[in-house]
mmCIF file of C-alpha atoms and ligand atoms in Angstrom:
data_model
loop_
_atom_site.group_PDB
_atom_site.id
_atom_site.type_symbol
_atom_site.label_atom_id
_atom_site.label_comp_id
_atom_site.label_asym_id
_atom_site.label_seq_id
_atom_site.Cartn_x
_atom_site.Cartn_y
_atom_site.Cartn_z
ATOM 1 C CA UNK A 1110 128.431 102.100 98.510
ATOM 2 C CA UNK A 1111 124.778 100.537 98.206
ATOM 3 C CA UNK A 1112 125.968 97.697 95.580
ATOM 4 C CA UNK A 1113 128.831 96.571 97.901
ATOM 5 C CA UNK A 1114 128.248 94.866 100.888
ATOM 6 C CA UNK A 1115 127.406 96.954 103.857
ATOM 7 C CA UNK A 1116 125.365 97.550 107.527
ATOM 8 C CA UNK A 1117 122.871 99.059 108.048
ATOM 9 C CA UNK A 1118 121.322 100.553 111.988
ATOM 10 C CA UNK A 1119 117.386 100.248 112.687
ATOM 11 C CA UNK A 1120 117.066 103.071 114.238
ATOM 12 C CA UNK A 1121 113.600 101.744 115.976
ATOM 13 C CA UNK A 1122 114.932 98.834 117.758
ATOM 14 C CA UNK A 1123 118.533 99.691 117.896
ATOM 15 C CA UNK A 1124 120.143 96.526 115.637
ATOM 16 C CA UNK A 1125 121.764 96.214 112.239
ATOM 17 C CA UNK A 1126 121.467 94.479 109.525
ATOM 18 C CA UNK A 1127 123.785 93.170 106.740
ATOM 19 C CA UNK A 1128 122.770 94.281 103.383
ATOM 20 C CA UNK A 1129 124.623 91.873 100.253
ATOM 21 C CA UNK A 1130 123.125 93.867 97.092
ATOM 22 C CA UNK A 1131 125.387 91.530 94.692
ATOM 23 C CA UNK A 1132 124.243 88.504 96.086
ATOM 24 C CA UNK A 1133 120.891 89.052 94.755
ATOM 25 C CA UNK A 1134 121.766 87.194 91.342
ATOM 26 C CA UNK A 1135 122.873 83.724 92.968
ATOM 27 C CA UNK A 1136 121.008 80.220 91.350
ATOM 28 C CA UNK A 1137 118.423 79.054 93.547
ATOM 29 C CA UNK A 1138 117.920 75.297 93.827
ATOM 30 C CA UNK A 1139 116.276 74.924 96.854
ATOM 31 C CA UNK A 1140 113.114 74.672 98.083
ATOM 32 C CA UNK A 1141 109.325 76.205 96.408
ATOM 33 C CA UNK A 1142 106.686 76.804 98.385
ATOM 34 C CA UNK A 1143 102.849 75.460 97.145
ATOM 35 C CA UNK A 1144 100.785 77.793 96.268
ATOM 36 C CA UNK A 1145 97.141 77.854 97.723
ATOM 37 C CA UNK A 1146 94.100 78.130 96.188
ATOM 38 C CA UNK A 1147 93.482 80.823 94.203
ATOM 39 C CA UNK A 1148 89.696 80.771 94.138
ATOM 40 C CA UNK A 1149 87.654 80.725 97.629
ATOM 41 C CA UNK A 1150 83.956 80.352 98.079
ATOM 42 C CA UNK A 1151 82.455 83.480 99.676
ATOM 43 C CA UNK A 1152 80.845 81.113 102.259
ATOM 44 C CA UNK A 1153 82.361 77.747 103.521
ATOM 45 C CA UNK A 1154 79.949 75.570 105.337
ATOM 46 C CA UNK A 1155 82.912 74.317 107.380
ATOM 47 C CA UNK A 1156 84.859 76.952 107.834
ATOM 48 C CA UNK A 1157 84.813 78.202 111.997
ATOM 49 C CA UNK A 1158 85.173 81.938 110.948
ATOM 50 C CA UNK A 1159 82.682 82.746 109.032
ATOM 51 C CA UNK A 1160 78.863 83.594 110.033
ATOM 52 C CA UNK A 1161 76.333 80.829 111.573
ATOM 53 C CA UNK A 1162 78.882 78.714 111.723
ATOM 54 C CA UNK A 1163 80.253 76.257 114.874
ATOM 55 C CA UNK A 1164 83.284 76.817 116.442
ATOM 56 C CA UNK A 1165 85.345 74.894 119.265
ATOM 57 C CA UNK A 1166 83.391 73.945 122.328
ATOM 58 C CA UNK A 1167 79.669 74.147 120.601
ATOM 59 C CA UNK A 1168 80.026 78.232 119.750
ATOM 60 C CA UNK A 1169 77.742 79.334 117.024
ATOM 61 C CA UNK A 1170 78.660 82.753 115.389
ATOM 62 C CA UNK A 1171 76.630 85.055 114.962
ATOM 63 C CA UNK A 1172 75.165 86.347 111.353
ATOM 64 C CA UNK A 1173 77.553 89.206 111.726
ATOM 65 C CA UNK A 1174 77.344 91.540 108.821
ATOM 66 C CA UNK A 1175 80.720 93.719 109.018
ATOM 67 C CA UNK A 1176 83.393 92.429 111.673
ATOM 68 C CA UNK A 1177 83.263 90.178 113.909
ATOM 69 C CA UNK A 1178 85.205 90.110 117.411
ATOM 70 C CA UNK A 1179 85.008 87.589 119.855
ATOM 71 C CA UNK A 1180 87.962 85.724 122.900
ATOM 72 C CA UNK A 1181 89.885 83.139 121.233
ATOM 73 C CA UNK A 1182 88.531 79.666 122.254
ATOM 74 C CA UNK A 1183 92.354 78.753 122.737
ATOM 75 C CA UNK A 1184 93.961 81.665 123.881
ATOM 76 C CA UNK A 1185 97.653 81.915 124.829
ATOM 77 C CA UNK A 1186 97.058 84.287 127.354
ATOM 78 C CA UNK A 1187 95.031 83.659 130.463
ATOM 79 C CA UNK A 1188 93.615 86.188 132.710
ATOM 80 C CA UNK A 1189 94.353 84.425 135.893
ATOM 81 C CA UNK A 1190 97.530 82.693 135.361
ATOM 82 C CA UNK A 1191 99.079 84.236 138.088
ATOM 83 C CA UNK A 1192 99.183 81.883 141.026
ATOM 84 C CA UNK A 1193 99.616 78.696 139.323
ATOM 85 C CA UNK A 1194 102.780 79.922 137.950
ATOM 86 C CA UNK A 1195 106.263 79.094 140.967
ATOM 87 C CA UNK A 1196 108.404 82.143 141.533
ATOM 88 C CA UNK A 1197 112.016 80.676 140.505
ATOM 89 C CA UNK A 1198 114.530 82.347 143.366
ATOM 90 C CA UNK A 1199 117.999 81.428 140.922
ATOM 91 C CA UNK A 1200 119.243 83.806 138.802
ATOM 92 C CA UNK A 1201 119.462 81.461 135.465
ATOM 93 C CA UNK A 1202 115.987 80.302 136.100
ATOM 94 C CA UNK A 1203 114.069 82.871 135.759
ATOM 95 C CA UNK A 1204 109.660 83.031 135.111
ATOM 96 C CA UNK A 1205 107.708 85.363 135.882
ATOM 97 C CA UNK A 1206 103.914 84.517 135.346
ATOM 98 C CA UNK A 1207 102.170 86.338 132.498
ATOM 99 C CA UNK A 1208 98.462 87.145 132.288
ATOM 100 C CA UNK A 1209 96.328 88.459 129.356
ATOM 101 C CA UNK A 1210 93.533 87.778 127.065
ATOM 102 C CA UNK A 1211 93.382 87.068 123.018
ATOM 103 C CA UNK A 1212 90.554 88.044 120.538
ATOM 104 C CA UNK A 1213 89.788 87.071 117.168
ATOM 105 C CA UNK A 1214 89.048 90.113 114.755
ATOM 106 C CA UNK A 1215 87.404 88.787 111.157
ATOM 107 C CA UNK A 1216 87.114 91.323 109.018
ATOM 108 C CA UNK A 1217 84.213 90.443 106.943
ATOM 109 C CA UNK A 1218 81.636 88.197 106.713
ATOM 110 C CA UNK A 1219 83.268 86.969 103.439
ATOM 111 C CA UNK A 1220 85.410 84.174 103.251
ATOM 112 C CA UNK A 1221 87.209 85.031 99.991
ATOM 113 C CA UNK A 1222 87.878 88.730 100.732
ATOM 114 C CA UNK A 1223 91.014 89.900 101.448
ATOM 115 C CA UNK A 1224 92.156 93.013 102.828
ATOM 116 C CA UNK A 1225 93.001 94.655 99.516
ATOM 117 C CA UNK A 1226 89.881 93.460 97.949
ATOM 118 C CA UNK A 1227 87.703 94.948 100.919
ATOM 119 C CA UNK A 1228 86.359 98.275 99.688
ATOM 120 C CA UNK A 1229 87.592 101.400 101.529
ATOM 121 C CA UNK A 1230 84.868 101.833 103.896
ATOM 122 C CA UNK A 1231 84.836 97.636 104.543
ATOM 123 C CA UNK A 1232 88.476 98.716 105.622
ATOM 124 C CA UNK A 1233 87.585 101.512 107.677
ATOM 125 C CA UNK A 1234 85.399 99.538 110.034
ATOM 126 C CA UNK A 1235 88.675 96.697 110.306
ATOM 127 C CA UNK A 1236 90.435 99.619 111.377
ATOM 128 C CA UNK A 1237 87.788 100.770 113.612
ATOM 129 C CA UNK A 1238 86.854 97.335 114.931
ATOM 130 C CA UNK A 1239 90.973 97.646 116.291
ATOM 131 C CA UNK A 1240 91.044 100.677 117.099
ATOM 132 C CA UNK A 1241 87.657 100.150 119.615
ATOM 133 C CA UNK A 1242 88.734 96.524 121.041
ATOM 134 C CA UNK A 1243 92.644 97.311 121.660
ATOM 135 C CA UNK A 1244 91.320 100.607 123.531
ATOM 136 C CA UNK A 1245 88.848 98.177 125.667
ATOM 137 C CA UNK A 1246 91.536 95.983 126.368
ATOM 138 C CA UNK A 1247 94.062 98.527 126.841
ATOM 139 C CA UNK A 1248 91.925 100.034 129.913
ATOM 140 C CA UNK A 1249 91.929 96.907 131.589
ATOM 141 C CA UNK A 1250 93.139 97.556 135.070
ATOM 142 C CA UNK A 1251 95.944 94.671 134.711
ATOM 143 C CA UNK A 1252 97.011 94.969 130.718
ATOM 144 C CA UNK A 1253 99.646 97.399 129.746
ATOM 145 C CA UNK A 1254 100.272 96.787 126.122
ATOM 146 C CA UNK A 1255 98.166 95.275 123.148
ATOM 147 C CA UNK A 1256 99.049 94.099 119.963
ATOM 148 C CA UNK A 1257 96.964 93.579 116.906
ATOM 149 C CA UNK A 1258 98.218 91.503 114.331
ATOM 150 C CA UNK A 1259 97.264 89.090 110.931
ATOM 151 C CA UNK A 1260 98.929 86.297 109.622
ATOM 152 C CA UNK A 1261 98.251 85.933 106.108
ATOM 153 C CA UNK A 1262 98.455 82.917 104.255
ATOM 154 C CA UNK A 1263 99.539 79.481 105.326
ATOM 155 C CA UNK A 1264 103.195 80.197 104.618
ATOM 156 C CA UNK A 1265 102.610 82.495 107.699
ATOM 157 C CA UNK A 1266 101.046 80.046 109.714
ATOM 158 C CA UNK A 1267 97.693 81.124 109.576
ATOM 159 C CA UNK A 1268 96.111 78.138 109.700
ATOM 160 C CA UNK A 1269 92.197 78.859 108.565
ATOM 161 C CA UNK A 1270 91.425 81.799 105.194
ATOM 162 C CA UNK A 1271 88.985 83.571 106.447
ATOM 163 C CA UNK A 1272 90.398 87.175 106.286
ATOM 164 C CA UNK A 1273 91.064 87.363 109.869
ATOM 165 C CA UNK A 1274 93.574 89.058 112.693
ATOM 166 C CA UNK A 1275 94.250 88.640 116.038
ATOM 167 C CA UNK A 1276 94.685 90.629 119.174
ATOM 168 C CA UNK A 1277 96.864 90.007 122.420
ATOM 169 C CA UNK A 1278 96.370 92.177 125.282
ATOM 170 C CA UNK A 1279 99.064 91.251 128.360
ATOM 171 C CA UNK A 1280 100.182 92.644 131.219
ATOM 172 C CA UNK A 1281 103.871 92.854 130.694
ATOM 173 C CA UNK A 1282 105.680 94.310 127.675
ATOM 174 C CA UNK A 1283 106.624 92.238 124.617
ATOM 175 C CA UNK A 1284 110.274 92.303 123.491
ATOM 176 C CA UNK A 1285 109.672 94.524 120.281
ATOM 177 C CA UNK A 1286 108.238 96.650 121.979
ATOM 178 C CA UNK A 1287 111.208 97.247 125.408
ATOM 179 C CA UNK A 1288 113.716 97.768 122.441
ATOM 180 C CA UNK A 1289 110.840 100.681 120.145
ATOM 181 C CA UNK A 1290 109.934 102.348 123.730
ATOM 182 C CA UNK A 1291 113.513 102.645 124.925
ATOM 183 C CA UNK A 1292 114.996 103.837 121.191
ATOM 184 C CA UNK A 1293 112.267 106.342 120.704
ATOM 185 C CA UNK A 1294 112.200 107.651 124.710
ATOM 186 C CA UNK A 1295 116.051 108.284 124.290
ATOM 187 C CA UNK A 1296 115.702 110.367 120.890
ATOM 188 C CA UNK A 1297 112.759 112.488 122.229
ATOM 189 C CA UNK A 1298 114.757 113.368 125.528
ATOM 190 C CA UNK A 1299 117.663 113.981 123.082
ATOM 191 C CA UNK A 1300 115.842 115.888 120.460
ATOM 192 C CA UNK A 1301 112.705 116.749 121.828
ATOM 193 C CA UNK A 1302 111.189 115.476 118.519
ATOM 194 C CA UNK A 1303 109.863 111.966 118.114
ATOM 195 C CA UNK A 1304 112.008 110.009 116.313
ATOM 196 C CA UNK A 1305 109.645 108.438 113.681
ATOM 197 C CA UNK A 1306 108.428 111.899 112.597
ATOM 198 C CA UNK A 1307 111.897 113.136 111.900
ATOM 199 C CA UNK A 1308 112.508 110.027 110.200
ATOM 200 C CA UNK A 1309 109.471 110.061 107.713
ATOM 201 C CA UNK A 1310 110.321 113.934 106.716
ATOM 202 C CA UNK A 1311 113.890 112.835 106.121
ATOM 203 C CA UNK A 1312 113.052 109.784 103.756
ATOM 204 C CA UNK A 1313 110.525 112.229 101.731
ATOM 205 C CA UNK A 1314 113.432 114.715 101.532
ATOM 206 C CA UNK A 1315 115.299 111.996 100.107
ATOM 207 C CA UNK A 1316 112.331 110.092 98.086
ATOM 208 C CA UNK A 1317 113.814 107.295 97.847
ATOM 209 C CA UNK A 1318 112.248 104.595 99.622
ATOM 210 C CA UNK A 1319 108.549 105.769 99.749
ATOM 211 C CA UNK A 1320 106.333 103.924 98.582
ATOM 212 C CA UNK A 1321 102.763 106.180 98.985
ATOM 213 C CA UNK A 1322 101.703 108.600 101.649
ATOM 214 C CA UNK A 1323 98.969 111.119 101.658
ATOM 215 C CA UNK A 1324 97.793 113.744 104.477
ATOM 216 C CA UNK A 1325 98.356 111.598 107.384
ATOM 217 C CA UNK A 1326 100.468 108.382 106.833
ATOM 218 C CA UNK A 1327 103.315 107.363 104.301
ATOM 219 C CA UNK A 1328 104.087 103.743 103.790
ATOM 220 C CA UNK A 1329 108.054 103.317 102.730
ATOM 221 C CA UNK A 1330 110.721 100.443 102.786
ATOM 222 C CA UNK A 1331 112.757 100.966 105.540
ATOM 223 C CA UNK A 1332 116.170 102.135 105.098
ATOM 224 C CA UNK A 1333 116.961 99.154 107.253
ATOM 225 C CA UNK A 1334 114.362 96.822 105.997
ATOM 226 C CA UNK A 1335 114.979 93.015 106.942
ATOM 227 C CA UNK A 1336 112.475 91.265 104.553
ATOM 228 C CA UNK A 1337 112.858 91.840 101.284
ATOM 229 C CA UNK A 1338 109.445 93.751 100.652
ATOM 230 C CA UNK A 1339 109.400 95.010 104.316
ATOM 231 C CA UNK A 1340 106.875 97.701 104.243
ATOM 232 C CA UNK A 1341 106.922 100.653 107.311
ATOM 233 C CA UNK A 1342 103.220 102.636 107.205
ATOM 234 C CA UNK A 1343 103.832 104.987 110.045
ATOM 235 C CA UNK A 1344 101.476 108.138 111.261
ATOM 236 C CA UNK A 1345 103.141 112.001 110.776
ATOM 237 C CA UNK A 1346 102.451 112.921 113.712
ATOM 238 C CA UNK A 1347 103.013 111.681 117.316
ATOM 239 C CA UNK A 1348 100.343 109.465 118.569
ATOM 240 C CA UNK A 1349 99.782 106.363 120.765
ATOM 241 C CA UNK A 1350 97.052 104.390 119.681
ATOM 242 C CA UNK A 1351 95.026 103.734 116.709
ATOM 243 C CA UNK A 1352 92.051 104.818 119.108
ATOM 244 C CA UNK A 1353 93.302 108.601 118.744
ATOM 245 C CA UNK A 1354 92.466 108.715 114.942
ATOM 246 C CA UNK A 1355 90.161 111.031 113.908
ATOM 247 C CA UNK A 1356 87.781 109.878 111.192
ATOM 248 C CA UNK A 1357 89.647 111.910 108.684
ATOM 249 C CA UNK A 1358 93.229 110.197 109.492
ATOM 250 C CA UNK A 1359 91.306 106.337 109.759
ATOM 251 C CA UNK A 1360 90.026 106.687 106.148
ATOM 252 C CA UNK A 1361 93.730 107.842 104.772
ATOM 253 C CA UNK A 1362 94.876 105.046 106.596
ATOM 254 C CA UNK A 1363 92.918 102.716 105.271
ATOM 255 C CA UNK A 1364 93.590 104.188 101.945
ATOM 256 C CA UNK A 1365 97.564 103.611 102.880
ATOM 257 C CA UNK A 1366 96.486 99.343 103.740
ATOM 258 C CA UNK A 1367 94.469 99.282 100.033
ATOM 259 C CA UNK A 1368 97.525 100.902 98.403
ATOM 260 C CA UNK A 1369 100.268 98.630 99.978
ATOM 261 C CA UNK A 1370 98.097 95.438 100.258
ATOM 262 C CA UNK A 1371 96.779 95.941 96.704
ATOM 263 C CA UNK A 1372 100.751 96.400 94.967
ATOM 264 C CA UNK A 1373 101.796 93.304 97.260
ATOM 265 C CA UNK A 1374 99.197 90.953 95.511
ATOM 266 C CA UNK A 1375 100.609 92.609 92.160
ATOM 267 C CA UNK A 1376 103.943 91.706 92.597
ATOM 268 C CA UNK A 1377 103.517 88.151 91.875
ATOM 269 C CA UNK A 1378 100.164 87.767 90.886
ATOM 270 C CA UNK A 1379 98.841 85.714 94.351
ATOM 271 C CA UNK A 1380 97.391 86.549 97.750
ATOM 272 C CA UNK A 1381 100.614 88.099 98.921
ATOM 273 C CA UNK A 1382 101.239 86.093 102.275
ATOM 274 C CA UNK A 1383 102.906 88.248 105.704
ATOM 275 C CA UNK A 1384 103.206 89.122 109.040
ATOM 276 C CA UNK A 1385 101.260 92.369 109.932
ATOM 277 C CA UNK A 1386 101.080 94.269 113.289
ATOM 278 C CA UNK A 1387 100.416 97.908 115.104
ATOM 279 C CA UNK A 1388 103.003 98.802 117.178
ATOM 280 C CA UNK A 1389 101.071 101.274 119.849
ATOM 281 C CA UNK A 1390 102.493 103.011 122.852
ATOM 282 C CA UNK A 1391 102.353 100.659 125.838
ATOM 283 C CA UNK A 1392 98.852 101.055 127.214
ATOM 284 C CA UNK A 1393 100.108 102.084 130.380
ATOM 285 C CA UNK A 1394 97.735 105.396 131.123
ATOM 286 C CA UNK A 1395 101.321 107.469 130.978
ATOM 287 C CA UNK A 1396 101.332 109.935 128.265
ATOM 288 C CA UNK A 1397 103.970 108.827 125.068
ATOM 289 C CA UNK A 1398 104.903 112.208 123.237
ATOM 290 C CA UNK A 1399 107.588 109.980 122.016
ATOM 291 C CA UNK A 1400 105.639 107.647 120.087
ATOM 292 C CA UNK A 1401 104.245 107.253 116.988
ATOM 293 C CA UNK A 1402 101.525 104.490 115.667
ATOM 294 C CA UNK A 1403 102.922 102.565 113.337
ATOM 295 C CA UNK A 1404 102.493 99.339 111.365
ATOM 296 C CA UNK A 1405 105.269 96.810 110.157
ATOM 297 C CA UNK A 1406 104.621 94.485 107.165
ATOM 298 C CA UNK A 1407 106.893 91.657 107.105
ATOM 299 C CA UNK A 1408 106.170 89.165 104.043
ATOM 300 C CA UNK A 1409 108.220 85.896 103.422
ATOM 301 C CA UNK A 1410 108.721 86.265 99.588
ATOM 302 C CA UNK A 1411 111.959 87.051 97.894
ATOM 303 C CA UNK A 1412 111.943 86.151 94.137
ATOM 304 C CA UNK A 1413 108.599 84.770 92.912
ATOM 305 C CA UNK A 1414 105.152 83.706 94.094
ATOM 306 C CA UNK A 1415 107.254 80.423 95.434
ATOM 307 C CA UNK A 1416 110.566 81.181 96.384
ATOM 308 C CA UNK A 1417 110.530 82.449 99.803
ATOM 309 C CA UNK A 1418 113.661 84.370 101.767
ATOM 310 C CA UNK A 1419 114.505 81.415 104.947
ATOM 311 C CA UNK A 1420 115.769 83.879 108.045
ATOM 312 C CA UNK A 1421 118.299 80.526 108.960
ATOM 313 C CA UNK A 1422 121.981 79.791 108.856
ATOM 314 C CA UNK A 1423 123.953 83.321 109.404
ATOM 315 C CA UNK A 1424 120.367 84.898 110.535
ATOM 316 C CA UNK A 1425 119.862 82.949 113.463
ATOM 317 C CA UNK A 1426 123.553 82.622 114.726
ATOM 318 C CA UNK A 1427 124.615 86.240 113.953
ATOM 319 C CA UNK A 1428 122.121 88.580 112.477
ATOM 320 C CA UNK A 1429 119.972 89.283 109.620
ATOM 321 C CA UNK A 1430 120.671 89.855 106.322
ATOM 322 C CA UNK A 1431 119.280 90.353 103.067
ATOM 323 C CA UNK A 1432 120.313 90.881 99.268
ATOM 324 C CA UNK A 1433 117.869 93.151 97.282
ATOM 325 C CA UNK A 1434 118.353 96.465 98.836
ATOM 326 C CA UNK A 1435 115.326 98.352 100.109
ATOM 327 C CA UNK A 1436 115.730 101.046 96.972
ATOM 328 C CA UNK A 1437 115.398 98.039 94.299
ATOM 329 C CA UNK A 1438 112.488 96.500 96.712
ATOM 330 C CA UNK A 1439 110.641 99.921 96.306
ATOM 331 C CA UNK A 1440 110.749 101.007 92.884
ATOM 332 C CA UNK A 1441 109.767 97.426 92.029
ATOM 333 C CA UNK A 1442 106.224 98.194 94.480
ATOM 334 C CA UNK A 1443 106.187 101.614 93.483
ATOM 335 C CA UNK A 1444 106.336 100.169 89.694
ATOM 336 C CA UNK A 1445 103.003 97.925 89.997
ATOM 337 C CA UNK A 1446 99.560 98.995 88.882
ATOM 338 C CA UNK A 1447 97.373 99.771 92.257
ATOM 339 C CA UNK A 1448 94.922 97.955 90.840
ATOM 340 C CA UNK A 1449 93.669 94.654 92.121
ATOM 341 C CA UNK A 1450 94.953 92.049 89.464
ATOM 342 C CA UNK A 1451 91.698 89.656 90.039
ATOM 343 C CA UNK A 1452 89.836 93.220 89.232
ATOM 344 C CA UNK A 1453 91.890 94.248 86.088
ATOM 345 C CA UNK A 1454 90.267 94.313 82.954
ATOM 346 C CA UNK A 1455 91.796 91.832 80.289
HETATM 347 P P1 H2U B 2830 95.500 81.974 113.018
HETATM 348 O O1 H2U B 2830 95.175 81.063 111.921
HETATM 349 O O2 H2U B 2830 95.966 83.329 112.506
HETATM 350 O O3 H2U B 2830 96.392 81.375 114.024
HETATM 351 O O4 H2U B 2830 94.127 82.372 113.768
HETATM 352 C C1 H2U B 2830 93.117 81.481 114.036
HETATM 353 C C2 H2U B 2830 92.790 81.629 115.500
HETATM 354 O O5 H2U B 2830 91.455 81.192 115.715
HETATM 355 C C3 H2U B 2830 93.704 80.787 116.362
HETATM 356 O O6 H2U B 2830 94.379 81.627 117.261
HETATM 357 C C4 H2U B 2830 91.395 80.521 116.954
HETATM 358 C C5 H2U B 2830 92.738 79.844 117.079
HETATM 359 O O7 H2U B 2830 93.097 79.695 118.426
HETATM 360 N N1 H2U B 2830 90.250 79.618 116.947
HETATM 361 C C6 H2U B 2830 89.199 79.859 117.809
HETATM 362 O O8 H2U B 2830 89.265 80.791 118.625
HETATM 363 N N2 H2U B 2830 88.074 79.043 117.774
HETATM 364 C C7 H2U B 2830 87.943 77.976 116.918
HETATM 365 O O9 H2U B 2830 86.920 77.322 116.910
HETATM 366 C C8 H2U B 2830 89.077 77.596 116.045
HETATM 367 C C9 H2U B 2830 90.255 78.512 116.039
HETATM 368 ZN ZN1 ZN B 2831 84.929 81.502 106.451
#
């Protein structure tokens, strides 16, 4: 069955995906993505991130020493959006306004230092530094959900490379998250179990898709992975918000970000570029014995360090699709040293 074409259901947000194993093999002519520079400076005079420096509108940072948090100087979330926006009365014209706020996290003061070449306490404190701001943000009177993220790399976007993330706290909930709230709600009132629990025991029953756990977290492919090196590091047990860690589960998950982050940069030899975000229960002071803290890793790459998978064409008009299966995506992670290839020995 898994080398002929076939669908598979994300159980989280309720969709499917087409999976074309023997498509995998196909000539690729098109297009090959630059690679950036390999070699940083630990400190860039003009860089807005990192310490001392000037950002927009006459800032100076501060000489932080571990990570740095401060409101993004061009936020797309205002606090106070709410009268300028006009109520539309027709039903094909709908806008509601939106209000929020957005803060920059960097996670050293290093320029050059990625996550997986952060030592595991540096990591810790990223974690922490999360953990404390999307709490703060999450209490505000008029925000009900949060979202931490990081683009990496400028195939992502991410426009400066300063190790840095972002986080968005706003008063209504994103789409991701409506489809993860109302998928998980309906299997707990169903099974009185959250879902992503019962789904972590069943893929280490089966063992075929994890990629590492320990005591508190397991990172895996997805059985119904959309990017080819998708990556699912999700918490055993049920639990809302990265603020309800204990110290004990913090440090195994930052063991679970070196371990994933570390094999990524492996694969091809480069600063691995993705997409990277917490999904938490909406911080809506209910309580969520549904959910379960999870991140999602979603990197571009498909064959090499320039050949990137393009979600167009079939993707956008019908639905997504990919060719390596999520087994073959694995074992080729699970396969790669954990050690840092900048910190091998030769
Ligand atoms: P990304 O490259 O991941 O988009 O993050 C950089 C963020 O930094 C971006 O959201 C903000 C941008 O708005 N920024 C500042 O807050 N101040 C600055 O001086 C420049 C950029
Ligand atoms: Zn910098």
């Amino acid at each position: 069955m898994l080398d002929t074409p076939h669908r598979r259901y994300n159980a989280l947000t309720g969709e499917w995906v087409l999976v074309s194993p023997h498509r995998a093999k196909r000539p690729w002519l098109g297009q090959v993505e630059k690679l950036s520079p390999e070699t940083l400076p630990a400190y860039d005079p003009t860089c807005y991130l990192c310490p001392r420096n000037e950002r927009a509108g006459g800032i100076f940072n501060p000489d932080y020493v571990n990570t740095f948090a401060f409101e993004n100087d061009f936020a797309a979330l205002l606090p106070d959006s709410v009268d300028e926006v006009p109520a539309s009365s027709h039903p094909l014209f709908v806008s509601v306004p939106e209000t929020g706020h957005c803060l920059v996290v960097c996670f050293s003061p290093r320029h050059d230092l990625t996550l997986p070449e952060l030592d595991l306490p540096a990591i810790e404190n990223v974690l922490s530094t999360w953990a404390q701001n999307s709490a703060d943000m999450g209490n505000e009177d008029y925000i009900h959900y949060v979202q931490v993220f990081e683009n990496k790399g400028a195939m992502m976007g991410c426009s400066n490379p300063h190790p840095h993330s972002q986080l968005w706290a706003q008063s209504q909930l994103p789409n991701e998250i409506i489809k993860e709230l109302a998928t998980q709600t309906e299997y707990f009132k169903i099974n009185n179990r959250p879902l992503l629990v019962d789904y972590v025991k069943e893929e280490h029953k089966r063992k075929e898709r994890i990629l590492f756990s320990n005591d508190h977290f397991t990172a895996l492919v997805p059985y119904w992975a959309v990017w080819p090196f998708e990556v699912l590091v999700t918490a055993h047990r049920p639990s809302a918000s990265l603020k309800e860690l204990s110290a004990s589960e913090t440090s195994a998950l930052a063991e679970v970000f070196k371990q994933v982050t570390t094999r990524y940069d492996n694969l091809f030899e480069i600063s691995f570029p993705y997409s990277m975000g917490f999904h938490q229960a909406p911080a809506d002071g209910q309580p969520h014995p549904e959910w379960v803290l999870h991140a999602h890793f979603y990197p571009p790459l498909l064959r090499s360090a320039t050949v990137r998978k393009f979600m167009v064409g079939y993707e956008m008009l019908a639905m997504p699709q990919r060719d390596i299966t999520p087994e073959v995506a694995v074992e080729r992670l699970r396969s790669l040293s954990d050690v840092h290839y900048k910190h091998r020995e030769k």
